[in-house]
Amino acid sequence: MNVIGSQGSPVTPDPEVWEQREMRDALAQRDISTVYRLLRRHGVSQRQIAALTGQSQSEVSEILKGRQVMAYDVLARIADGLGVPRGYMGLAYDEATRVRVAERSGDPQAEEEESVKRRRFLAHAAAVTMGAAVLGTDGGTWVPSPAHTPAPARIGFTDVRQVEAATRALRALDYQYGGGFCRDAVVAQLSWAQQLLQASAQERVRDRLFVALADLHGLAGWTAFDTGLLDSARDHYGRALEFAKQGGDNTLVANLLYRMGRVYLHDDSPDDALKMFQLGQIAAQETASDLTVSLLCMNEAWAYAMMGREEQAMKLVGMARDSYCKGQDEPVPIWLKFFDQNDFHAMVGTIHTALAHNVDPGRHTKIAIPELTKAIEGYGSTMARSKAFNLTALALNHVLENDVDRALQVGQQALESSDGVKSKRIGDRMKPLHKEAAARATGNPHAKELADRIARFRFDAA
């Protein structure tokens, strides 16, 4: 059997392969080792299996030797890549069940290495950004349950505006209360909204629906990220990119790549984050949005600051400032409205905080402190998470200046701002502050108190 297409790209095996009794038994038992061995009998090479499933050839080899595959998301990806009907493997869950099953799995051997996942996502993002047609490769993920409200047979702009309104409302909840507060609601809304793809619609309506679904998937990815669910976030961002590209919205494509880059920044992987931001710049250059260019430049600067590369970081801050000024009169899409003057101050302060921490505290705290203070003063009650982030960064700058008394006061404000916000990221952002305070705890009661309070907060939030 030949599973290589005329252009050299792999295509799925003949569907008849899955109907053979031995294969059906192996699929029902989720015995991927036997599935792969049976495919080899049909002339499918390890290289071809790897290309179809997104695995490395070494992983395929290990599975052929008997390594079990247990994680739900890996099983689903194998099924979709090979073209196996999901029901044959008992994978026909709705999204909420899929997420819960996937996230319960703790078998480290069943999961790919994080570096492999990042390379796969980068390849996927590059393919989408550069114009590959990838929409519809995974049609079985969003199987509506019998409890869903039936979708209309035909939709118009009113139906799409309802999806957009729901996304705006859920995004506001995320800003104020954290991703852990609204993630289930986002997933439920997305599970229903995806059904609208089955309805008939004018081409203009369908294009706008693609963009609306991309934005909703992006929000689902962001709330998953905020809750600490990296694989789920990556899955949603991958789908969001496909829909945004299908809808012809390169500004949203750039924004989604920025958000995935932020996931990697948070994971202390600035190299991988930088790749996402630079890919986002390719999409941004196809738009007329100076604000999008500014946002990406600013985040590239943050990545360089985390790597201790001061010159590159400062150059990009200057470029971001120029683009931001140029973009003041342009229309701003809903997913970019957060990037206002207040957020600009916060970003500048955050970049100088990273440089203070990694390069030179003396010079950079003097810039970071007033910039962060401006941002904090501009945040209202609807931006509690952002306020907590910036208060944490401000406290870190005061510790780096050895003003521990002030750091304790600001740190306490950060903890108070975090009250009621369901965001794992807040505790994660406090790690550098906790480390610096703990290093000064001996003989300094204020430093010890700050370190103890952060430790208690992070333990309670875990």
Short mmCIF file of C-alpha atoms in Angstrom, two decimals:
data_model
loop_
_atom_site.label_atom_id
_atom_site.label_comp_id
_atom_site.label_asym_id
_atom_site.label_seq_id
_atom_site.Cartn_x
_atom_site.Cartn_y
_atom_site.Cartn_z
CA MET A 1 0.00 0.00 0.00
CA ASN A 2 1.32 3.42 -0.91
CA VAL A 3 0.48 6.18 1.56
CA ILE A 4 2.60 8.89 -0.02
CA GLY A 5 0.75 11.37 -2.20
CA SER A 6 1.83 12.62 -5.58
CA GLN A 7 3.46 15.72 -4.03
CA GLY A 8 5.41 13.67 -1.47
CA SER A 9 3.02 14.37 1.43
CA PRO A 10 1.59 11.41 3.40
CA VAL A 11 -2.05 10.45 2.97
CA THR A 12 -4.05 8.22 5.25
CA PRO A 13 -4.28 4.44 4.69
CA ASP A 14 -7.17 2.90 2.77
CA PRO A 15 -10.26 2.96 5.04
CA GLU A 16 -10.76 -0.77 4.39
CA VAL A 17 -7.70 -1.44 6.56
CA TRP A 18 -9.65 -0.40 9.66
CA GLU A 19 -12.48 -2.84 8.88
CA GLN A 20 -10.37 -6.00 9.15
CA ARG A 21 -11.18 -8.07 12.23
CA GLU A 22 -7.66 -8.17 13.70
CA MET A 23 -7.30 -4.43 13.24
CA ARG A 24 -10.72 -3.72 14.75
CA ASP A 25 -9.82 -5.78 17.81
CA ALA A 26 -6.53 -3.92 18.26
CA LEU A 27 -8.28 -0.54 17.89
CA ALA A 28 -10.98 -1.49 20.38
CA GLN A 29 -8.28 -2.39 22.92
CA ARG A 30 -6.28 0.75 22.03
CA ASP A 31 -3.34 -1.55 21.37
CA ILE A 32 -1.35 0.90 19.28
CA SER A 33 1.65 -1.42 19.12
CA THR A 34 -0.44 -4.02 17.27
CA VAL A 35 -2.06 -1.32 15.12
CA TYR A 36 1.35 -0.16 13.97
CA ARG A 37 2.55 -3.72 13.32
CA LEU A 38 -0.54 -4.42 11.21
CA LEU A 39 0.08 -1.23 9.25
CA ARG A 40 3.64 -2.37 8.60
CA ARG A 41 2.22 -5.60 7.11
CA HIS A 42 0.23 -3.42 4.72
CA GLY A 43 3.42 -1.71 3.56
CA VAL A 44 3.22 1.42 5.71
CA SER A 45 6.72 2.36 6.87
CA GLN A 46 7.73 3.73 10.25
CA ARG A 47 8.57 7.01 8.53
CA GLN A 48 5.08 7.21 7.04
CA ILE A 49 3.41 6.42 10.37
CA ALA A 50 5.51 9.11 12.04
CA ALA A 51 4.57 11.66 9.38
CA LEU A 52 0.85 10.89 9.72
CA THR A 53 0.72 10.88 13.53
CA GLY A 54 3.17 13.71 14.19
CA GLN A 55 5.45 11.42 16.19
CA SER A 56 9.17 10.96 15.79
CA GLN A 57 10.40 7.77 14.15
CA SER A 58 12.04 6.80 17.43
CA GLU A 59 8.68 7.04 19.21
CA VAL A 60 7.05 4.89 16.54
CA SER A 61 9.88 2.38 16.92
CA GLU A 62 9.38 2.24 20.71
CA ILE A 63 5.64 1.68 20.28
CA LEU A 64 6.30 -1.10 17.76
CA LYS A 65 8.52 -2.71 20.40
CA GLY A 66 5.64 -2.71 22.86
CA ARG A 67 5.51 0.70 24.54
CA GLN A 68 1.93 1.43 25.55
CA VAL A 69 0.09 4.61 24.60
CA MET A 70 -2.27 5.66 27.38
CA ALA A 71 -2.83 9.43 27.15
CA TYR A 72 -6.15 10.33 25.59
CA ASP A 73 -4.86 13.31 23.58
CA VAL A 74 -2.05 11.18 22.08
CA LEU A 75 -4.53 8.42 21.17
CA ALA A 76 -6.84 10.99 19.58
CA ARG A 77 -3.99 12.48 17.56
CA ILE A 78 -2.96 9.03 16.32
CA ALA A 79 -6.54 8.22 15.33
CA ASP A 80 -7.01 11.49 13.49
CA GLY A 81 -3.63 11.33 11.78
CA LEU A 82 -4.17 7.81 10.49
CA GLY A 83 -7.81 8.40 9.57
CA VAL A 84 -9.19 5.90 12.10
CA PRO A 85 -12.88 6.46 12.95
CA ARG A 86 -12.73 7.65 16.54
CA GLY A 87 -15.54 5.38 17.64
CA TYR A 88 -13.40 2.33 16.78
CA MET A 89 -11.09 3.35 19.62
CA GLY A 90 -13.81 4.52 22.00
CA LEU A 91 -12.71 8.12 21.57
CA ALA A 92 -16.04 9.69 20.64
CA TYR A 93 -16.25 11.98 23.68
CA ASP A 94 -17.46 15.52 23.82
CA GLU A 95 -14.85 18.20 24.57
CA ALA A 96 -15.40 18.36 28.32
CA THR A 97 -14.91 14.60 28.69
CA ARG A 98 -11.94 14.63 26.33
CA VAL A 99 -10.19 17.28 28.39
CA ARG A 100 -10.85 15.54 31.71
CA VAL A 101 -9.65 12.16 30.46
CA ALA A 102 -6.56 13.63 28.82
CA GLU A 103 -5.54 15.58 31.86
CA ARG A 104 -5.90 12.64 34.25
CA SER A 105 -3.23 10.69 32.46
CA GLY A 106 0.06 10.76 34.30
CA ASP A 107 2.04 8.20 32.33
CA PRO A 108 5.23 10.07 31.36
CA GLN A 109 6.13 7.47 28.72
CA ALA A 110 2.79 7.97 26.96
CA GLU A 111 3.48 11.66 26.40
CA GLU A 112 5.83 13.29 23.97
CA GLU A 113 8.68 15.40 25.23
CA GLU A 114 7.74 19.07 25.56
CA SER A 115 10.43 20.01 23.05
CA VAL A 116 8.85 17.66 20.49
CA LYS A 117 5.43 19.21 21.07
CA ARG A 118 6.85 22.68 20.59
CA ARG A 119 8.50 21.70 17.32
CA ARG A 120 5.25 20.15 16.10
CA PHE A 121 3.25 23.23 17.03
CA LEU A 122 5.79 25.52 15.38
CA ALA A 123 5.58 23.44 12.19
CA HIS A 124 1.79 23.55 12.29
CA ALA A 125 1.73 27.30 12.99
CA ALA A 126 4.20 27.94 10.18
CA ALA A 127 2.11 25.88 7.76
CA VAL A 128 -1.04 27.83 8.66
CA THR A 129 0.68 31.21 8.60
CA MET A 130 2.28 30.56 5.24
CA GLY A 131 -1.02 29.51 3.69
CA ALA A 132 -1.34 25.73 3.97
CA ALA A 133 -4.90 24.39 3.75
CA VAL A 134 -5.27 22.44 7.00
CA LEU A 135 -8.83 23.15 8.07
CA GLY A 136 -11.01 20.13 8.62
CA THR A 137 -8.28 17.60 9.33
CA ASP A 138 -9.84 16.78 12.69
CA GLY A 139 -13.60 16.69 12.27
CA GLY A 140 -14.33 14.23 15.03
CA THR A 141 -13.21 16.18 18.08
CA TRP A 142 -16.33 18.27 18.52
CA VAL A 143 -19.05 15.63 18.60
CA PRO A 144 -22.19 17.27 20.00
CA SER A 145 -23.81 15.44 22.88
CA PRO A 146 -27.58 14.77 22.91
CA ALA A 147 -27.96 17.50 25.53
CA HIS A 148 -26.84 20.27 23.19
CA THR A 149 -29.29 22.88 22.06
CA PRO A 150 -29.92 22.09 18.36
CA ALA A 151 -28.08 24.39 15.97
CA PRO A 152 -30.11 26.16 13.27
CA ALA A 153 -30.15 24.70 9.76
CA ARG A 154 -29.23 28.08 8.27
CA ILE A 155 -27.37 30.94 9.92
CA GLY A 156 -26.86 34.63 9.26
CA PHE A 157 -24.85 37.46 10.73
CA THR A 158 -27.13 37.58 13.80
CA ASP A 159 -26.09 34.06 14.79
CA VAL A 160 -22.41 34.90 14.40
CA ARG A 161 -22.83 38.11 16.41
CA GLN A 162 -24.27 36.01 19.23
CA VAL A 163 -21.09 33.91 19.28
CA GLU A 164 -19.01 37.09 19.30
CA ALA A 165 -21.07 38.55 22.16
CA ALA A 166 -20.64 35.37 24.21
CA THR A 167 -16.89 35.51 23.64
CA ARG A 168 -16.74 39.14 24.77
CA ALA A 169 -18.65 38.32 27.96
CA LEU A 170 -16.50 35.29 28.74
CA ARG A 171 -13.30 37.25 28.05
CA ALA A 172 -14.40 39.89 30.57
CA LEU A 173 -14.86 37.15 33.17
CA ASP A 174 -11.39 35.81 32.41
CA TYR A 175 -9.82 39.25 32.90
CA GLN A 176 -11.57 39.81 36.21
CA TYR A 177 -11.71 36.37 37.81
CA GLY A 178 -9.15 34.25 35.98
CA GLY A 179 -9.29 31.37 33.54
CA GLY A 180 -10.16 28.85 36.24
CA PHE A 181 -13.43 30.69 36.85
CA CYS A 182 -14.78 30.57 33.29
CA ARG A 183 -12.88 27.88 31.37
CA ASP A 184 -15.67 25.29 31.55
CA ALA A 185 -18.15 27.88 30.28
CA VAL A 186 -15.84 28.75 27.38
CA VAL A 187 -15.47 25.07 26.43
CA ALA A 188 -19.23 24.54 26.62
CA GLN A 189 -19.91 27.60 24.44
CA LEU A 190 -17.31 26.45 21.94
CA SER A 191 -18.75 22.94 21.80
CA TRP A 192 -22.13 24.40 20.81
CA ALA A 193 -20.83 27.14 18.51
CA GLN A 194 -18.81 24.64 16.50
CA GLN A 195 -22.10 23.06 15.37
CA LEU A 196 -22.85 26.19 13.35
CA LEU A 197 -20.30 24.99 10.81
CA GLN A 198 -22.86 22.37 9.75
CA ALA A 199 -25.47 25.01 8.93
CA SER A 200 -25.86 26.56 5.50
CA ALA A 201 -24.75 30.18 5.19
CA GLN A 202 -23.64 32.82 2.74
CA GLU A 203 -19.90 32.93 2.14
CA ARG A 204 -19.50 36.25 4.00
CA VAL A 205 -21.34 34.82 6.99
CA ARG A 206 -19.21 31.67 6.98
CA ASP A 207 -15.98 33.68 6.84
CA ARG A 208 -17.07 35.72 9.82
CA LEU A 209 -18.04 32.51 11.64
CA PHE A 210 -14.53 31.14 11.05
CA VAL A 211 -13.08 34.26 12.68
CA ALA A 212 -15.56 34.10 15.58
CA LEU A 213 -14.68 30.45 16.22
CA ALA A 214 -10.98 31.28 16.00
CA ASP A 215 -11.40 33.96 18.64
CA LEU A 216 -13.40 31.63 20.88
CA HIS A 217 -10.82 28.85 20.49
CA GLY A 218 -8.16 31.45 21.33
CA LEU A 219 -10.00 32.33 24.52
CA ALA A 220 -10.31 28.63 25.35
CA GLY A 221 -6.56 28.32 24.88
CA TRP A 222 -5.89 31.33 27.09
CA THR A 223 -8.11 30.07 29.93
CA ALA A 224 -6.47 26.64 29.68
CA PHE A 225 -3.06 28.30 29.89
CA ASP A 226 -4.17 30.35 32.87
CA THR A 227 -5.28 27.15 34.58
CA GLY A 228 -1.96 25.41 33.91
CA LEU A 229 -3.19 23.08 31.13
CA LEU A 230 -0.48 23.50 28.51
CA ASP A 231 -1.48 20.68 26.15
CA SER A 232 -5.10 21.82 26.08
CA ALA A 233 -3.97 25.39 25.38
CA ARG A 234 -1.79 24.24 22.50
CA ASP A 235 -4.66 22.22 21.02
CA HIS A 236 -7.03 25.18 21.09
CA TYR A 237 -4.45 27.57 19.64
CA GLY A 238 -3.73 25.17 16.80
CA ARG A 239 -7.42 25.04 15.89
CA ALA A 240 -7.80 28.77 16.33
CA LEU A 241 -4.99 29.39 13.83
CA GLU A 242 -6.72 27.21 11.25
CA PHE A 243 -10.03 29.01 11.61
CA ALA A 244 -8.44 32.47 11.60
CA LYS A 245 -6.54 31.67 8.42
CA GLN A 246 -9.66 30.22 6.80
CA GLY A 247 -11.53 33.39 7.71
CA GLY A 248 -8.78 35.50 6.18
CA ASP A 249 -7.93 37.44 9.35
CA ASN A 250 -4.15 37.77 9.56
CA THR A 251 -4.40 40.19 12.48
CA LEU A 252 -6.00 37.43 14.52
CA VAL A 253 -3.43 34.91 13.26
CA ALA A 254 -0.69 37.22 14.57
CA ASN A 255 -2.51 37.69 17.87
CA LEU A 256 -2.87 33.93 18.37
CA LEU A 257 0.83 33.39 17.70
CA TYR A 258 1.59 36.12 20.24
CA ARG A 259 -0.54 34.29 22.82
CA MET A 260 1.18 30.97 22.19
CA GLY A 261 4.49 32.76 22.56
CA ARG A 262 3.32 34.03 25.92
CA VAL A 263 2.65 30.45 26.97
CA TYR A 264 6.30 29.63 26.29
CA LEU A 265 7.55 32.80 27.99
CA HIS A 266 5.64 31.79 31.10
CA ASP A 267 7.22 28.34 30.85
CA ASP A 268 10.65 30.05 30.93
CA SER A 269 11.38 29.12 27.32
CA PRO A 270 12.18 32.45 25.66
CA ASP A 271 13.84 30.81 22.63
CA ASP A 272 10.63 29.00 21.69
CA ALA A 273 8.55 32.06 22.53
CA LEU A 274 10.69 34.17 20.21
CA LYS A 275 9.97 31.77 17.32
CA MET A 276 6.24 32.26 17.88
CA PHE A 277 6.54 36.05 18.01
CA GLN A 278 8.69 36.15 14.88
CA LEU A 279 6.22 33.95 13.04
CA GLY A 280 3.49 36.29 14.24
CA GLN A 281 5.38 39.18 12.67
CA ILE A 282 5.09 37.47 9.28
CA ALA A 283 1.31 37.47 9.65
CA ALA A 284 1.35 41.02 11.05
CA GLN A 285 3.23 42.35 8.04
CA GLU A 286 0.32 41.23 5.85
CA THR A 287 -2.03 43.50 7.78
CA ALA A 288 -2.23 47.26 8.12
CA SER A 289 -2.16 47.01 11.91
CA ASP A 290 0.71 48.93 13.49
CA LEU A 291 -0.67 48.00 16.90
CA THR A 292 -0.25 44.29 16.12
CA VAL A 293 3.34 44.92 15.03
CA SER A 294 3.93 46.90 18.23
CA LEU A 295 2.51 44.11 20.40
CA LEU A 296 4.75 41.51 18.82
CA CYS A 297 7.85 43.73 19.00
CA MET A 298 7.20 44.30 22.68
CA ASN A 299 6.94 40.60 23.40
CA GLU A 300 10.03 39.84 21.35
CA ALA A 301 11.80 42.38 23.56
CA TRP A 302 10.57 40.52 26.65
CA ALA A 303 11.96 37.25 25.29
CA TYR A 304 15.35 38.86 24.63
CA ALA A 305 15.30 40.43 28.12
CA MET A 306 14.73 37.01 29.67
CA MET A 307 17.78 35.80 27.74
CA GLY A 308 19.82 38.74 29.07
CA ARG A 309 20.23 40.28 25.61
CA GLU A 310 19.83 43.91 26.53
CA GLU A 311 20.71 45.55 23.21
CA GLN A 312 18.17 43.56 21.20
CA ALA A 313 15.50 44.09 23.85
CA MET A 314 15.94 47.85 23.90
CA LYS A 315 15.96 48.10 20.12
CA LEU A 316 12.65 46.25 19.94
CA VAL A 317 11.10 48.41 22.66
CA GLY A 318 11.92 51.43 20.49
CA MET A 319 10.37 49.77 17.44
CA ALA A 320 7.29 48.87 19.48
CA ARG A 321 6.93 52.46 20.65
CA ASP A 322 7.15 53.81 17.09
CA SER A 323 4.56 51.34 15.78
CA TYR A 324 2.27 51.99 18.72
CA CYS A 325 2.27 55.73 18.02
CA LYS A 326 1.52 55.11 14.34
CA GLY A 327 -1.41 52.86 15.19
CA GLN A 328 -3.35 55.22 17.45
CA ASP A 329 -6.01 56.00 14.84
CA GLU A 330 -6.52 52.50 13.47
CA PRO A 331 -9.64 50.42 14.27
CA VAL A 332 -8.90 47.93 17.04
CA PRO A 333 -10.37 44.40 16.93
CA ILE A 334 -11.82 43.01 20.14
CA TRP A 335 -8.91 40.63 20.76
CA LEU A 336 -6.43 43.53 20.70
CA LYS A 337 -8.30 46.02 22.87
CA PHE A 338 -6.34 45.02 25.97
CA PHE A 339 -3.19 46.51 24.39
CA ASP A 340 -3.83 50.09 25.46
CA GLN A 341 -1.57 52.77 26.94
CA ASN A 342 -1.85 51.12 30.32
CA ASP A 343 -0.71 47.77 29.01
CA PHE A 344 2.11 49.47 27.12
CA HIS A 345 3.45 50.86 30.41
CA ALA A 346 3.09 47.41 31.95
CA MET A 347 5.07 45.79 29.13
CA VAL A 348 7.89 48.33 29.33
CA GLY A 349 8.04 47.81 33.08
CA THR A 350 8.02 44.03 32.69
CA ILE A 351 10.87 44.09 30.16
CA HIS A 352 13.02 46.28 32.39
CA THR A 353 12.18 44.02 35.34
CA ALA A 354 13.52 41.05 33.37
CA LEU A 355 16.66 43.03 32.51
CA ALA A 356 17.05 44.11 36.13
CA HIS A 357 16.81 40.49 37.19
CA ASN A 358 19.12 39.12 34.49
CA VAL A 359 21.51 41.94 33.58
CA ASP A 360 21.80 45.05 35.77
CA PRO A 361 19.48 45.88 38.70
CA GLY A 362 20.98 49.34 39.17
CA ARG A 363 19.92 50.78 35.81
CA HIS A 364 16.75 48.91 35.01
CA THR A 365 14.82 49.11 38.29
CA LYS A 366 14.85 52.90 37.93
CA ILE A 367 12.86 52.55 34.71
CA ALA A 368 10.75 49.54 35.67
CA ILE A 369 9.36 51.01 38.91
CA PRO A 370 7.72 54.15 37.46
CA GLU A 371 6.42 52.26 34.40
CA LEU A 372 4.84 49.52 36.52
CA THR A 373 3.43 52.12 38.92
CA LYS A 374 1.67 53.90 36.03
CA ALA A 375 0.15 50.64 34.87
CA ILE A 376 -1.02 49.64 38.35
CA GLU A 377 -2.68 53.00 38.87
CA GLY A 378 -4.62 52.52 35.64
CA TYR A 379 -6.02 49.07 36.44
CA GLY A 380 -9.58 48.90 37.73
CA SER A 381 -11.37 46.05 39.47
CA THR A 382 -12.04 44.34 36.14
CA MET A 383 -8.32 43.70 35.59
CA ALA A 384 -7.43 42.07 38.90
CA ARG A 385 -5.10 39.47 37.41
CA SER A 386 -3.08 42.03 35.44
CA LYS A 387 -2.84 44.22 38.52
CA ALA A 388 -1.53 41.29 40.56
CA PHE A 389 1.09 40.52 37.89
CA ASN A 390 2.38 44.08 37.88
CA LEU A 391 2.35 44.44 41.66
CA THR A 392 4.43 41.26 41.83
CA ALA A 393 6.93 42.68 39.33
CA LEU A 394 7.04 45.97 41.23
CA ALA A 395 7.76 44.17 44.51
CA LEU A 396 10.57 42.26 42.79
CA ASN A 397 12.17 45.52 41.67
CA HIS A 398 12.06 46.86 45.23
CA VAL A 399 13.73 43.66 46.49
CA LEU A 400 16.42 44.02 43.83
CA GLU A 401 17.00 47.56 45.13
CA ASN A 402 17.23 46.06 48.63
CA ASP A 403 14.19 48.10 49.72
CA VAL A 404 12.63 45.08 51.40
CA ASP A 405 10.25 47.11 53.58
CA ARG A 406 8.60 48.58 50.47
CA ALA A 407 8.72 45.21 48.73
CA LEU A 408 6.75 43.68 51.63
CA GLN A 409 4.06 46.36 51.32
CA VAL A 410 3.73 45.95 47.56
CA GLY A 411 3.90 42.17 47.80
CA GLN A 412 1.00 42.21 50.24
CA GLN A 413 -0.98 44.31 47.76
CA ALA A 414 -0.24 41.71 45.07
CA LEU A 415 -1.58 38.96 47.31
CA GLU A 416 -4.70 40.99 48.09
CA SER A 417 -5.31 41.66 44.38
CA SER A 418 -5.08 37.92 43.77
CA ASP A 419 -7.88 37.14 46.19
CA GLY A 420 -10.71 35.46 44.31
CA VAL A 421 -8.80 35.23 41.02
CA LYS A 422 -8.53 31.64 39.79
CA SER A 423 -5.23 31.80 37.94
CA LYS A 424 -2.32 29.43 38.39
CA ARG A 425 -0.14 31.97 36.60
CA ILE A 426 -0.27 34.42 39.51
CA GLY A 427 1.50 31.97 41.81
CA ASP A 428 3.96 31.10 39.06
CA ARG A 429 4.79 34.78 38.48
CA MET A 430 5.67 35.07 42.17
CA LYS A 431 8.48 32.51 41.95
CA PRO A 432 11.31 35.02 41.26
CA LEU A 433 10.01 37.34 44.01
CA HIS A 434 9.87 34.44 46.46
CA LYS A 435 13.40 33.33 45.51
CA GLU A 436 14.88 36.81 45.96
CA ALA A 437 13.04 37.39 49.25
CA ALA A 438 14.08 33.98 50.59
CA ALA A 439 17.71 34.72 49.70
CA ARG A 440 17.56 37.79 51.96
CA ALA A 441 15.52 36.18 54.76
CA THR A 442 18.41 35.49 57.10
CA GLY A 443 18.65 38.45 59.46
CA ASN A 444 15.88 40.37 57.65
CA PRO A 445 12.43 39.77 59.17
CA HIS A 446 10.61 41.65 56.40
CA ALA A 447 12.23 39.53 53.69
CA LYS A 448 11.38 36.38 55.64
CA GLU A 449 7.77 37.50 56.11
CA LEU A 450 7.41 38.24 52.41
CA ALA A 451 8.87 34.87 51.44
CA ASP A 452 6.60 33.08 53.94
CA ARG A 453 3.46 34.87 52.74
CA ILE A 454 4.18 34.02 49.11
CA ALA A 455 4.92 30.40 50.02
CA ARG A 456 1.59 30.13 51.87
CA PHE A 457 -0.27 31.76 48.98
CA ARG A 458 1.24 29.44 46.38
CA PHE A 459 0.55 26.39 48.58
CA ASP A 460 -3.08 27.41 49.12
CA ALA A 461 -3.53 28.11 45.40
CA ALA A 462 -2.07 24.78 44.32
#
